[in-house]
Structure formats: structure tokens, C-alpha cells
């Protein structure tokens, strides 16, 4: 009996490893909902069985939406493939995943609201050892232009198996007013370390959440207070609004393949707390540019290092390009908070009403050995 148990455990762990190693960053199984319920499990567009959508478990009022389907006068568009789901009041979808315990992950998913009012989604990963194991992500469509937006969040896997739950906590009168969900993806994050060449972590912003290769609107990183579990390792998104993670396949990026677009003016800031030596002089250098996304404006990025600040102006023609900024400061504490924000609110010149802003990238912090000679 004892032996059998052991063999069973071994077998389980081997099969677990196999599944884990076969995981590649990207869409979850049926993450874009292209495989749908059997006709017998649909009543109109309403999904009637908990397990009707392959690889997912649903609860509550969930609809299976085909691209081009009409809701009143509104044509419902789906960003990836032909199908998406709509979560009614208190409805949720979830999927069980095998994870590497102790590793950090980011979730990226696309969502669109279907009615005028503000909508919210509650994304959680269960079980976890965290006290608060969920995050409310407001669906703000003003950043994008086709109604869809990709959102991200991060978590640490506390168990080798967990469920990702996307839940609509809404209580609207019209049940057809819930948000649409499409394309749910997962990516392993490798928390970067400080190096001799940069005292900042992930200063080039290359390590971050998954961006759908076919989406031309980047991915929003909502504000979070803790840096250890966020989808952008090393960094904290402060204040009220999100910043946008952009890729060089669809945007102009000053360095490497990824950067951050500050889309919410002073309402969002990108921050990192660094270890500094009191009395030592440091140079904070960074690139400020535009994403080549018709964001034509006089831009200004404010950089802070503790109480020191510099304003870097950048004249954007909306066609890409960047300038370099620098802030020299003497540390007065063993921990210095570095922050970047956009002084102004900017909108795209394509009449879409979408918010846009300056791009920040290639952030470096170095000690200055002989400050008087530099
Ligand atoms: C996803 O669902 C399909 C169809 O039910 C099934 O064949 C496949 O094994 C599932 N994939 C995973 C990873 O569970
Ligand atoms: C969000 O979901 C989690 C887990 O599914 C739940 O415990 C929490 O109460 C939810 N929060 C809200 C505000 O609905
Ligand atoms: C991305 O777009 C290309 C070209 O339009 C298409 O062939 C491909 O199937 C798309 N990939 C995904 C994952 O939708």
C-alpha cells in the first residue's frame, strides 16, 4: 500500500513537470474562445452548461458572442478570431492551470465594455497564500480606439495548481450590459536583477506582460501598490490610472522591443525604489519619445529622485523619435524613490478621442565617482 502511494506520487510529479515544461507563453488552452459550446448547450447566445466552453468552467449568465453579432444598434466586434464571451452580472469564467510554485506570472486578457456605464472586472488566482488574492480592474476604453483594450495583472504562484478567475462583480439592470472577454494569455516573468551597468531593475522595461502579437493597442498595466507581484517586474504603477506597455512590432520604441507609454498625464506614474548610499551622487538617465501613434503634442516628462526633479520637454510629431533626459542627484537616504510622469494629457490626432502620451524607456541609474569632474 505504502509503495503504491509512492509510485502514484512519483507518477503525478512526472506528469506535472511534463505539462509545466510544455507550457509556452501565450494564449491559454482555448484562451480566445474559438471552440464553443455544442448547439445543445446554447439557448440563443446564453451558455447553459458549466463545462460547455472547452477548457473553461463558467458560472452565472455567460453569453457566447460571435463577431458581427448585433446588440440593438451596436455591432459587436471581436479582436481575436470570431468568438468571445460576455459576462453578465456576477458571472465568471475560470480555468485551472498547472504552474511552477514560487514563480511569477502575468495575465493578459482583452476586454470591451458593451454599454455606456463604467464596468469592472475582478481577476483572481486561487488558491494563494495572499490575504487579498484578487484585483479589480476597471474597463476603461478611452485609451484604445476599437473599443477593445488588453489588460494585465501579475501574481506569484503559491501552489502548483491554481485557477484563474475572471468575474464581473457588476449589478446592472440590463444583464446584456456585461463586458466582453477574449484572448486570455499567461506569461512567466523573470524578475531581473540590478547589475553593475544599471542600479535599476528592468530599466529597459524588456521584462513585462504578454502582448498579443496581433493586437496593435499594447497592453494596459493598471495601478498597483506592490512591486513584487506586478506584471512589470521591478516597477510600480502609482496613482489612479494605468500606463500602457507597448511593443516595437506596432509602436516606435527607443530601445529594445518594449517601452511604457504614459497615457494618463499626472494621474499615473511609473516608480521604482532603489538602494542608494547617503551622500553619493547618482545619474538617472532615460529616453523620452513618442510611440509613432499619431500622438502629436508638446510633451513633458517629469522625473523625480526623492525631492530632486527635472522636466524633459519633447516635441512630438506623432511619428516616433526620442530625446535623452538626465537627473543628477545626491542621495539623502538609503532608499530613493524614482518616479516618472507626464505633465500633460494628450489625445491622438486621429479624432478617436484616445488618450496617448510620452514614451519612457532605457532608464539607467549609475553612481558618479567624481561628480565635480563630470
Ligand atoms: C482543452 O479542451 C480540449 C477539448 O475538450 C481537450 O481536448 C484538451 O485536452 C484540453 N486542453 C487542456 C490543456 O486541458
Ligand atoms: C473578487 O473575487 C474574489 C475571488 O473570486 C472574491 O473573494 C472577492 O470577494 C471578489 N471581490 C469583489 C469585489 O467582488
Ligand atoms: C495574426 O494575424 C495574421 C495575419 O493577419 C494571421 O494569419 C494569424 O492567424 C493571426 N494570429 C492569431 C493568433 O490570430
CSV table of C-alpha atoms and ligand atoms in Angstrom, one decimal:
chain,number,residue,atom,x,y,z
A,1,UNK,CA,0.0,0.0,0.0
A,2,UNK,CA,2.8,2.4,1.0
A,3,UNK,CA,4.6,1.6,-2.1
A,4,UNK,CA,1.7,2.1,-4.4
A,5,UNK,CA,1.2,5.5,-2.9
A,6,UNK,CA,4.8,6.5,-3.5
A,7,UNK,CA,4.6,5.4,-7.1
A,8,UNK,CA,1.4,7.3,-7.6
A,9,UNK,CA,3.1,10.5,-6.2
A,10,UNK,CA,6.1,10.0,-8.5
A,11,UNK,CA,3.9,9.5,-11.5
A,12,UNK,CA,2.0,12.6,-10.7
A,13,UNK,CA,5.0,14.7,-10.3
A,14,UNK,CA,6.5,13.5,-13.5
A,15,UNK,CA,3.3,14.3,-15.4
A,16,UNK,CA,3.2,17.7,-13.7
A,17,UNK,CA,6.6,18.5,-14.9
A,18,UNK,CA,5.8,17.4,-18.3
A,19,UNK,CA,2.8,19.8,-18.5
A,20,UNK,CA,4.8,22.6,-17.0
A,21,UNK,CA,7.6,22.3,-19.4
A,22,UNK,CA,5.3,22.1,-22.3
A,23,UNK,CA,3.9,25.5,-21.3
A,24,UNK,CA,4.9,28.3,-23.6
A,25,UNK,CA,4.0,32.0,-23.1
A,26,UNK,CA,0.8,32.9,-24.8
A,27,UNK,CA,-2.9,32.0,-25.0
A,28,UNK,CA,-4.3,29.6,-22.5
A,29,UNK,CA,-6.0,26.5,-24.0
A,30,UNK,CA,-9.0,27.9,-25.9
A,31,UNK,CA,-7.9,31.2,-24.5
A,32,UNK,CA,-9.6,33.0,-27.4
A,33,UNK,CA,-12.8,31.1,-27.0
A,34,UNK,CA,-12.8,29.9,-30.6
A,35,UNK,CA,-14.0,26.5,-29.5
A,36,UNK,CA,-17.5,27.0,-28.3
A,37,UNK,CA,-20.4,25.1,-26.8
A,38,UNK,CA,-22.4,22.5,-28.6
A,39,UNK,CA,-25.6,23.8,-30.1
A,40,UNK,CA,-27.5,21.8,-27.4
A,41,UNK,CA,-25.6,23.8,-24.7
A,42,UNK,CA,-26.7,27.2,-26.0
A,43,UNK,CA,-30.0,28.9,-25.6
A,44,UNK,CA,-29.8,31.7,-28.1
A,45,UNK,CA,-26.4,33.1,-27.1
A,46,UNK,CA,-26.6,32.0,-23.5
A,47,UNK,CA,-24.4,29.2,-22.4
A,48,UNK,CA,-26.4,26.6,-20.4
A,49,UNK,CA,-23.7,24.1,-19.2
A,50,UNK,CA,-20.9,24.9,-16.7
A,51,UNK,CA,-18.4,23.0,-18.8
A,52,UNK,CA,-19.9,23.8,-22.2
A,53,UNK,CA,-16.9,26.0,-23.3
A,54,UNK,CA,-13.9,23.7,-23.8
A,55,UNK,CA,-11.2,24.2,-21.2
A,56,UNK,CA,-13.3,26.7,-19.2
A,57,UNK,CA,-15.8,26.5,-16.3
A,58,UNK,CA,-18.4,29.1,-16.2
A,59,UNK,CA,-20.9,30.3,-13.7
A,60,UNK,CA,-23.8,32.7,-13.9
A,61,UNK,CA,-25.1,34.4,-17.0
A,62,UNK,CA,-22.5,33.9,-19.7
A,63,UNK,CA,-23.1,34.5,-23.4
A,64,UNK,CA,-21.1,33.2,-26.3
A,65,UNK,CA,-20.8,36.0,-28.8
A,66,UNK,CA,-20.0,35.7,-32.5
A,67,UNK,CA,-18.2,38.6,-34.1
A,68,UNK,CA,-20.6,40.8,-36.0
A,69,UNK,CA,-23.5,39.9,-33.7
A,70,UNK,CA,-25.8,42.8,-33.1
A,71,UNK,CA,-26.9,44.2,-29.8
A,72,UNK,CA,-29.5,46.8,-30.5
A,73,UNK,CA,-27.8,49.1,-33.0
A,74,UNK,CA,-24.3,48.1,-31.9
A,75,UNK,CA,-22.2,45.7,-33.8
A,76,UNK,CA,-20.2,43.6,-31.5
A,77,UNK,CA,-16.6,43.2,-32.8
A,78,UNK,CA,-14.2,40.5,-31.6
A,79,UNK,CA,-10.5,41.3,-31.7
A,80,UNK,CA,-9.1,37.7,-32.0
A,81,UNK,CA,-10.8,35.2,-34.2
A,82,UNK,CA,-14.6,35.0,-34.4
A,83,UNK,CA,-15.8,34.4,-30.9
A,84,UNK,CA,-15.7,36.0,-27.4
A,85,UNK,CA,-17.7,35.6,-24.2
A,86,UNK,CA,-19.8,38.1,-22.3
A,87,UNK,CA,-20.1,38.1,-18.6
A,88,UNK,CA,-23.4,39.1,-17.1
A,89,UNK,CA,-23.9,40.3,-13.5
A,90,UNK,CA,-21.9,38.2,-11.1
A,91,UNK,CA,-20.9,35.8,-13.9
A,92,UNK,CA,-17.5,34.3,-14.1
A,93,UNK,CA,-15.2,32.1,-16.2
A,94,UNK,CA,-12.3,30.2,-14.8
A,95,UNK,CA,-9.6,27.8,-16.0
A,96,UNK,CA,-7.4,25.5,-13.9
A,97,UNK,CA,-3.7,25.7,-14.7
A,98,UNK,CA,-0.5,23.9,-13.7
A,99,UNK,CA,2.1,26.4,-12.5
A,100,UNK,CA,5.6,26.5,-11.2
A,101,UNK,CA,5.3,27.1,-7.5
A,102,UNK,CA,7.1,30.2,-6.4
A,103,UNK,CA,7.3,31.7,-10.0
A,104,UNK,CA,5.9,35.0,-11.0
A,105,UNK,CA,3.3,35.2,-13.8
A,106,UNK,CA,1.4,37.9,-15.7
A,107,UNK,CA,-2.0,37.5,-17.1
A,108,UNK,CA,-3.0,39.5,-20.2
A,109,UNK,CA,-6.6,39.5,-21.5
A,110,UNK,CA,-8.7,41.6,-23.8
A,111,UNK,CA,-12.0,43.1,-22.7
A,112,UNK,CA,-14.5,45.5,-24.1
A,113,UNK,CA,-17.5,47.2,-22.4
A,114,UNK,CA,-20.8,47.0,-24.2
A,115,UNK,CA,-22.8,49.7,-22.5
A,116,UNK,CA,-22.1,53.3,-21.6
A,117,UNK,CA,-21.6,52.8,-17.9
A,118,UNK,CA,-18.3,52.0,-16.3
A,119,UNK,CA,-17.7,48.3,-16.0
A,120,UNK,CA,-15.3,46.4,-13.8
A,121,UNK,CA,-13.7,43.0,-13.7
A,122,UNK,CA,-12.4,41.1,-10.8
A,123,UNK,CA,-9.4,38.9,-11.7
A,124,UNK,CA,-8.2,36.5,-9.2
A,125,UNK,CA,-5.9,33.5,-8.9
A,126,UNK,CA,-7.0,30.9,-6.3
A,127,UNK,CA,-5.7,29.4,-4.1
A,128,UNK,CA,-3.0,31.7,-2.9
A,129,UNK,CA,-1.4,32.5,0.4
A,130,UNK,CA,-2.0,36.2,0.0
A,131,UNK,CA,-4.5,37.9,2.2
A,132,UNK,CA,-6.0,39.7,-0.7
A,133,UNK,CA,-6.0,37.4,-3.7
A,134,UNK,CA,-7.9,39.5,-6.3
A,135,UNK,CA,-7.7,42.7,-8.1
A,136,UNK,CA,-10.5,44.9,-9.5
A,137,UNK,CA,-9.6,46.1,-13.0
A,138,UNK,CA,-11.8,48.9,-14.3
A,139,UNK,CA,-12.6,48.7,-18.0
A,140,UNK,CA,-11.6,52.0,-19.4
A,141,UNK,CA,-12.0,52.2,-23.1
A,142,UNK,CA,-10.8,55.7,-23.6
A,143,UNK,CA,-7.2,54.6,-24.2
A,144,UNK,CA,-8.0,52.5,-27.3
A,145,UNK,CA,-9.9,53.2,-30.4
A,146,UNK,CA,-11.7,50.0,-31.4
A,147,UNK,CA,-13.5,49.5,-28.1
A,148,UNK,CA,-11.2,46.7,-27.0
A,149,UNK,CA,-8.4,47.0,-24.6
A,150,UNK,CA,-5.9,44.5,-23.3
A,151,UNK,CA,-5.3,44.4,-19.5
A,152,UNK,CA,-2.6,42.8,-17.5
A,153,UNK,CA,-2.0,41.8,-13.9
A,154,UNK,CA,0.6,39.8,-12.1
A,155,UNK,CA,0.8,37.1,-9.4
A,156,UNK,CA,3.1,34.7,-7.7
A,157,UNK,CA,2.2,31.0,-7.9
A,158,UNK,CA,1.9,29.8,-4.3
A,159,UNK,CA,0.7,26.4,-5.4
A,160,UNK,CA,1.5,24.1,-8.3
A,161,UNK,CA,-2.1,24.3,-9.5
A,162,UNK,CA,-4.4,27.3,-9.4
A,163,UNK,CA,-7.5,28.7,-11.1
A,164,UNK,CA,-7.6,31.9,-13.0
A,165,UNK,CA,-11.0,33.5,-12.4
A,166,UNK,CA,-12.4,36.4,-14.3
A,167,UNK,CA,-15.5,37.7,-12.6
A,168,UNK,CA,-17.9,40.5,-13.4
A,169,UNK,CA,-18.9,41.9,-10.0
A,170,UNK,CA,-21.5,44.2,-11.7
A,171,UNK,CA,-25.1,44.5,-10.8
A,172,UNK,CA,-26.6,46.3,-13.8
A,173,UNK,CA,-30.3,46.3,-14.5
A,174,UNK,CA,-29.7,45.1,-18.1
A,175,UNK,CA,-28.0,41.7,-18.0
A,176,UNK,CA,-26.8,42.3,-21.6
A,177,UNK,CA,-24.6,45.1,-20.4
A,178,UNK,CA,-21.7,42.9,-19.2
A,179,UNK,CA,-18.1,43.2,-20.5
A,180,UNK,CA,-16.9,41.0,-23.4
A,181,UNK,CA,-13.8,38.9,-22.8
A,182,UNK,CA,-11.4,37.5,-25.4
A,183,UNK,CA,-7.8,36.2,-25.6
A,184,UNK,CA,-6.6,35.2,-22.2
A,185,UNK,CA,-2.9,34.7,-22.0
A,186,UNK,CA,-0.2,33.8,-19.5
A,187,UNK,CA,3.5,34.6,-19.3
A,188,UNK,CA,6.2,33.6,-16.9
A,189,UNK,CA,8.1,36.6,-15.5
A,190,UNK,CA,11.8,36.5,-14.8
A,191,UNK,CA,12.4,39.2,-12.1
A,192,UNK,CA,15.5,41.0,-13.3
A,193,UNK,CA,18.4,41.9,-11.0
A,194,UNK,CA,20.4,45.0,-10.5
A,195,UNK,CA,23.7,44.9,-12.4
A,196,UNK,CA,26.9,46.9,-12.4
A,197,UNK,CA,25.7,48.6,-15.6
A,198,UNK,CA,22.4,49.7,-14.0
A,199,UNK,CA,21.4,50.0,-10.4
A,200,UNK,CA,17.7,49.8,-11.5
A,201,UNK,CA,15.8,46.6,-12.1
A,202,UNK,CA,14.3,46.1,-15.5
A,203,UNK,CA,15.4,49.6,-16.5
A,204,UNK,CA,15.0,48.9,-20.2
A,205,UNK,CA,11.4,47.6,-19.5
A,206,UNK,CA,12.0,44.5,-21.6
A,207,UNK,CA,10.6,42.1,-19.0
A,208,UNK,CA,6.8,42.5,-18.7
A,209,UNK,CA,3.4,41.1,-19.6
A,210,UNK,CA,2.5,39.3,-22.7
A,211,UNK,CA,1.4,41.4,-25.6
A,212,UNK,CA,-0.8,39.8,-28.2
A,213,UNK,CA,1.2,39.6,-31.4
A,214,UNK,CA,-1.8,40.6,-33.5
A,215,UNK,CA,-3.1,43.5,-31.3
A,216,UNK,CA,-1.9,46.9,-32.2
A,217,UNK,CA,-3.0,48.6,-29.0
A,218,UNK,CA,-0.4,47.4,-26.5
A,219,UNK,CA,-1.5,46.3,-23.0
A,220,UNK,CA,-2.6,48.4,-20.0
A,221,UNK,CA,-0.8,47.9,-16.7
A,222,UNK,CA,-3.3,49.1,-14.0
A,223,UNK,CA,-2.0,50.8,-10.9
A,224,UNK,CA,-0.8,48.6,-8.1
A,225,UNK,CA,1.0,49.4,-4.9
A,226,UNK,CA,3.3,46.5,-4.5
A,227,UNK,CA,6.1,45.9,-6.9
A,228,UNK,CA,6.7,42.2,-6.1
A,229,UNK,CA,3.6,40.8,-7.8
A,230,UNK,CA,3.0,43.4,-10.6
A,231,UNK,CA,3.2,42.4,-14.3
A,232,UNK,CA,6.1,44.8,-14.8
A,233,UNK,CA,9.0,43.4,-12.6
A,234,UNK,CA,10.9,46.0,-10.7
A,235,UNK,CA,8.4,48.8,-11.3
A,236,UNK,CA,5.3,50.1,-9.5
A,237,UNK,CA,2.5,51.8,-11.3
A,238,UNK,CA,1.4,54.5,-8.9
A,239,UNK,CA,-1.7,56.7,-8.6
A,240,UNK,CA,-5.0,56.2,-10.1
A,241,UNK,CA,-4.7,55.3,-13.8
A,242,UNK,CA,-2.9,52.7,-15.9
A,243,UNK,CA,0.2,53.0,-18.1
A,244,UNK,CA,0.5,51.3,-21.4
A,245,UNK,CA,3.0,48.6,-22.3
A,246,UNK,CA,3.9,48.8,-25.9
A,247,UNK,CA,5.9,46.7,-28.3
A,248,UNK,CA,8.3,47.6,-31.2
A,249,UNK,CA,6.2,45.5,-33.7
A,250,UNK,CA,3.4,48.1,-33.5
A,251,UNK,CA,5.0,51.2,-32.0
A,252,UNK,CA,8.2,53.2,-32.0
A,253,UNK,CA,10.2,52.2,-29.0
A,254,UNK,CA,13.5,54.0,-28.1
A,255,UNK,CA,15.4,50.9,-27.0
A,256,UNK,CA,14.9,47.1,-27.4
A,257,UNK,CA,11.4,45.7,-28.0
A,258,UNK,CA,9.3,47.1,-25.2
A,259,UNK,CA,8.6,50.5,-23.5
A,260,UNK,CA,6.0,52.3,-21.5
A,261,UNK,CA,3.6,55.0,-22.8
A,262,UNK,CA,2.4,57.4,-20.1
A,263,UNK,CA,-1.2,57.6,-21.2
A,264,UNK,CA,-2.8,59.3,-18.2
A,265,UNK,CA,-1.0,62.5,-17.6
A,266,UNK,CA,-0.3,63.2,-13.9
A,267,UNK,CA,-2.8,60.5,-12.9
A,268,UNK,CA,-0.3,57.8,-13.3
A,269,UNK,CA,3.4,57.4,-12.6
A,270,UNK,CA,6.0,54.8,-13.1
A,271,UNK,CA,8.1,54.3,-10.0
A,272,UNK,CA,10.9,52.3,-8.5
A,273,UNK,CA,12.5,52.4,-5.2
A,274,UNK,CA,16.3,51.9,-5.4
A,275,UNK,CA,19.0,51.3,-2.8
A,276,UNK,CA,21.3,54.3,-2.6
A,277,UNK,CA,24.2,55.4,-0.4
A,278,UNK,CA,23.7,58.6,1.6
A,279,UNK,CA,26.0,61.4,0.3
A,280,UNK,CA,26.7,59.6,-3.0
A,281,UNK,CA,26.0,61.3,-6.3
A,282,UNK,CA,23.9,59.4,-9.0
A,283,UNK,CA,22.9,60.0,-12.6
A,284,UNK,CA,19.5,58.9,-13.6
A,285,UNK,CA,19.3,58.8,-17.4
A,286,UNK,CA,16.3,57.9,-19.6
A,287,UNK,CA,14.7,58.2,-23.1
A,288,UNK,CA,11.6,60.3,-23.7
A,289,UNK,CA,9.8,59.9,-27.0
A,290,UNK,CA,6.6,59.2,-28.8
A,291,UNK,CA,5.2,55.9,-30.0
A,292,UNK,CA,4.5,56.7,-33.6
A,293,UNK,CA,0.8,56.5,-32.9
A,294,UNK,CA,-0.4,59.9,-34.0
A,295,UNK,CA,0.2,61.4,-30.7
A,296,UNK,CA,1.1,64.9,-31.8
A,297,UNK,CA,1.8,67.4,-29.0
A,298,UNK,CA,4.2,69.3,-26.9
A,299,UNK,CA,5.0,66.7,-24.3
A,300,UNK,CA,6.8,66.9,-20.9
A,301,UNK,CA,8.1,64.1,-18.7
A,302,UNK,CA,8.9,64.9,-15.1
A,303,UNK,CA,11.4,62.7,-13.4
A,304,UNK,CA,11.9,62.6,-9.7
A,305,UNK,CA,14.6,61.1,-7.5
A,306,UNK,CA,13.5,61.7,-3.9
A,307,UNK,CA,13.0,65.5,-3.7
A,308,UNK,CA,15.0,66.2,-6.9
A,309,UNK,CA,13.3,66.7,-10.1
A,310,UNK,CA,13.8,67.5,-13.8
A,311,UNK,CA,11.4,68.3,-16.6
A,312,UNK,CA,12.2,67.0,-20.0
A,313,UNK,CA,10.3,68.6,-22.9
A,314,UNK,CA,9.7,66.6,-26.1
A,315,UNK,CA,8.0,67.9,-29.2
A,316,UNK,CA,6.1,65.0,-30.7
A,317,UNK,CA,5.1,65.0,-34.3
A,318,UNK,CA,3.4,61.6,-33.7
A,319,UNK,CA,5.9,59.8,-35.9
A,320,UNK,CA,8.3,58.3,-33.5
A,321,UNK,CA,11.6,59.6,-32.2
A,322,UNK,CA,13.1,60.4,-28.7
A,323,UNK,CA,15.4,62.6,-26.7
A,324,UNK,CA,17.5,61.8,-23.7
A,325,UNK,CA,16.9,63.1,-20.2
A,326,UNK,CA,19.2,63.2,-17.2
A,327,UNK,CA,18.8,63.9,-13.5
A,328,UNK,CA,21.8,64.2,-11.3
A,329,UNK,CA,21.2,63.9,-7.5
A,330,UNK,CA,22.9,63.3,-4.2
A,331,UNK,CA,21.2,60.6,-2.2
A,332,UNK,CA,19.9,61.6,1.2
A,333,UNK,CA,18.5,58.2,2.2
A,334,UNK,CA,19.4,54.6,1.8
A,335,UNK,CA,16.3,54.2,-0.3
A,336,UNK,CA,15.4,56.6,-3.0
A,337,UNK,CA,12.1,56.7,-4.9
A,338,UNK,CA,12.4,57.3,-8.6
A,339,UNK,CA,9.3,58.4,-10.5
A,340,UNK,CA,8.3,59.4,-14.0
A,341,UNK,CA,5.1,61.1,-15.0
A,342,UNK,CA,3.7,63.0,-17.9
A,343,UNK,CA,2.9,66.7,-17.1
A,344,UNK,CA,0.1,66.9,-19.7
A,345,UNK,CA,-2.8,64.9,-21.0
A,346,UNK,CA,-2.6,64.2,-24.7
A,347,UNK,CA,-5.0,62.8,-27.2
A,348,UNK,CA,-4.4,61.2,-30.6
A,349,UNK,CA,-4.9,63.5,-33.6
A,350,UNK,CA,-7.0,60.8,-35.3
A,351,UNK,CA,-10.3,62.1,-33.8
A,352,UNK,CA,-10.7,58.8,-31.9
A,353,UNK,CA,-10.6,60.5,-28.5
A,354,UNK,CA,-8.0,58.0,-27.3
A,355,UNK,CA,-5.5,59.1,-24.7
A,356,UNK,CA,-1.9,58.9,-25.5
A,357,UNK,CA,1.3,60.3,-24.1
A,358,UNK,CA,5.1,60.3,-24.0
A,359,UNK,CA,7.1,57.1,-24.1
A,360,UNK,CA,9.7,56.3,-21.5
A,361,UNK,CA,12.4,53.7,-21.9
A,362,UNK,CA,16.1,52.9,-21.3
A,363,UNK,CA,16.1,54.1,-17.7
A,364,UNK,CA,19.5,53.8,-16.1
A,365,UNK,CA,20.9,54.7,-12.7
A,366,UNK,CA,24.6,54.9,-12.1
A,367,UNK,CA,26.8,56.2,-9.3
A,368,UNK,CA,29.0,59.1,-10.3
A,369,UNK,CA,32.6,58.6,-9.0
A,370,UNK,CA,34.0,62.1,-9.4
A,371,UNK,CA,30.9,64.4,-9.6
A,372,UNK,CA,32.9,67.6,-9.8
A,373,UNK,CA,34.8,66.4,-12.9
A,374,UNK,CA,31.8,65.2,-14.8
B,1,LIG,C1,-8.8,21.6,-23.9
B,1,LIG,O1,-10.1,21.1,-24.3
B,1,LIG,C2,-9.9,20.2,-25.4
B,1,LIG,C3,-11.3,19.8,-25.9
B,1,LIG,O2,-12.2,19.5,-24.8
B,1,LIG,C4,-9.2,18.9,-24.9
B,1,LIG,O3,-9.0,18.0,-25.9
B,1,LIG,C5,-7.8,19.4,-24.4
B,1,LIG,O4,-7.1,18.3,-23.8
B,1,LIG,C6,-8.0,20.5,-23.3
B,1,LIG,N1,-6.6,21.0,-23.1
B,1,LIG,C7,-6.2,21.1,-21.8
B,1,LIG,C8,-4.8,21.6,-21.7
B,1,LIG,O5,-6.8,20.8,-20.8
B,2,LIG,C1,-13.2,39.1,-6.3
B,2,LIG,O1,-13.1,37.6,-6.5
B,2,LIG,C2,-12.6,37.0,-5.3
B,2,LIG,C3,-12.3,35.6,-5.6
B,2,LIG,O2,-13.1,35.0,-6.6
B,2,LIG,C4,-13.6,37.2,-4.2
B,2,LIG,O3,-13.1,36.6,-3.0
B,2,LIG,C5,-13.8,38.7,-3.9
B,2,LIG,O4,-14.8,38.9,-2.9
B,2,LIG,C6,-14.2,39.4,-5.2
B,2,LIG,N1,-14.3,40.8,-5.0
B,2,LIG,C7,-15.3,41.6,-5.4
B,2,LIG,C8,-15.3,43.0,-5.0
B,2,LIG,O5,-16.3,41.1,-6.0
B,3,LIG,C1,-2.4,37.1,-36.7
B,3,LIG,O1,-2.6,37.8,-38.0
B,3,LIG,C2,-2.2,37.0,-39.1
B,3,LIG,C3,-2.3,37.9,-40.3
B,3,LIG,O2,-3.5,38.6,-40.3
B,3,LIG,C4,-3.0,35.7,-39.1
B,3,LIG,O3,-2.5,34.9,-40.2
B,3,LIG,C5,-2.8,34.9,-37.8
B,3,LIG,O4,-3.6,33.8,-37.8
B,3,LIG,C6,-3.1,35.8,-36.7
B,3,LIG,N1,-2.7,35.1,-35.4
B,3,LIG,C7,-3.6,35.0,-34.5
B,3,LIG,C8,-3.0,34.2,-33.3
B,3,LIG,O5,-4.7,35.3,-34.5
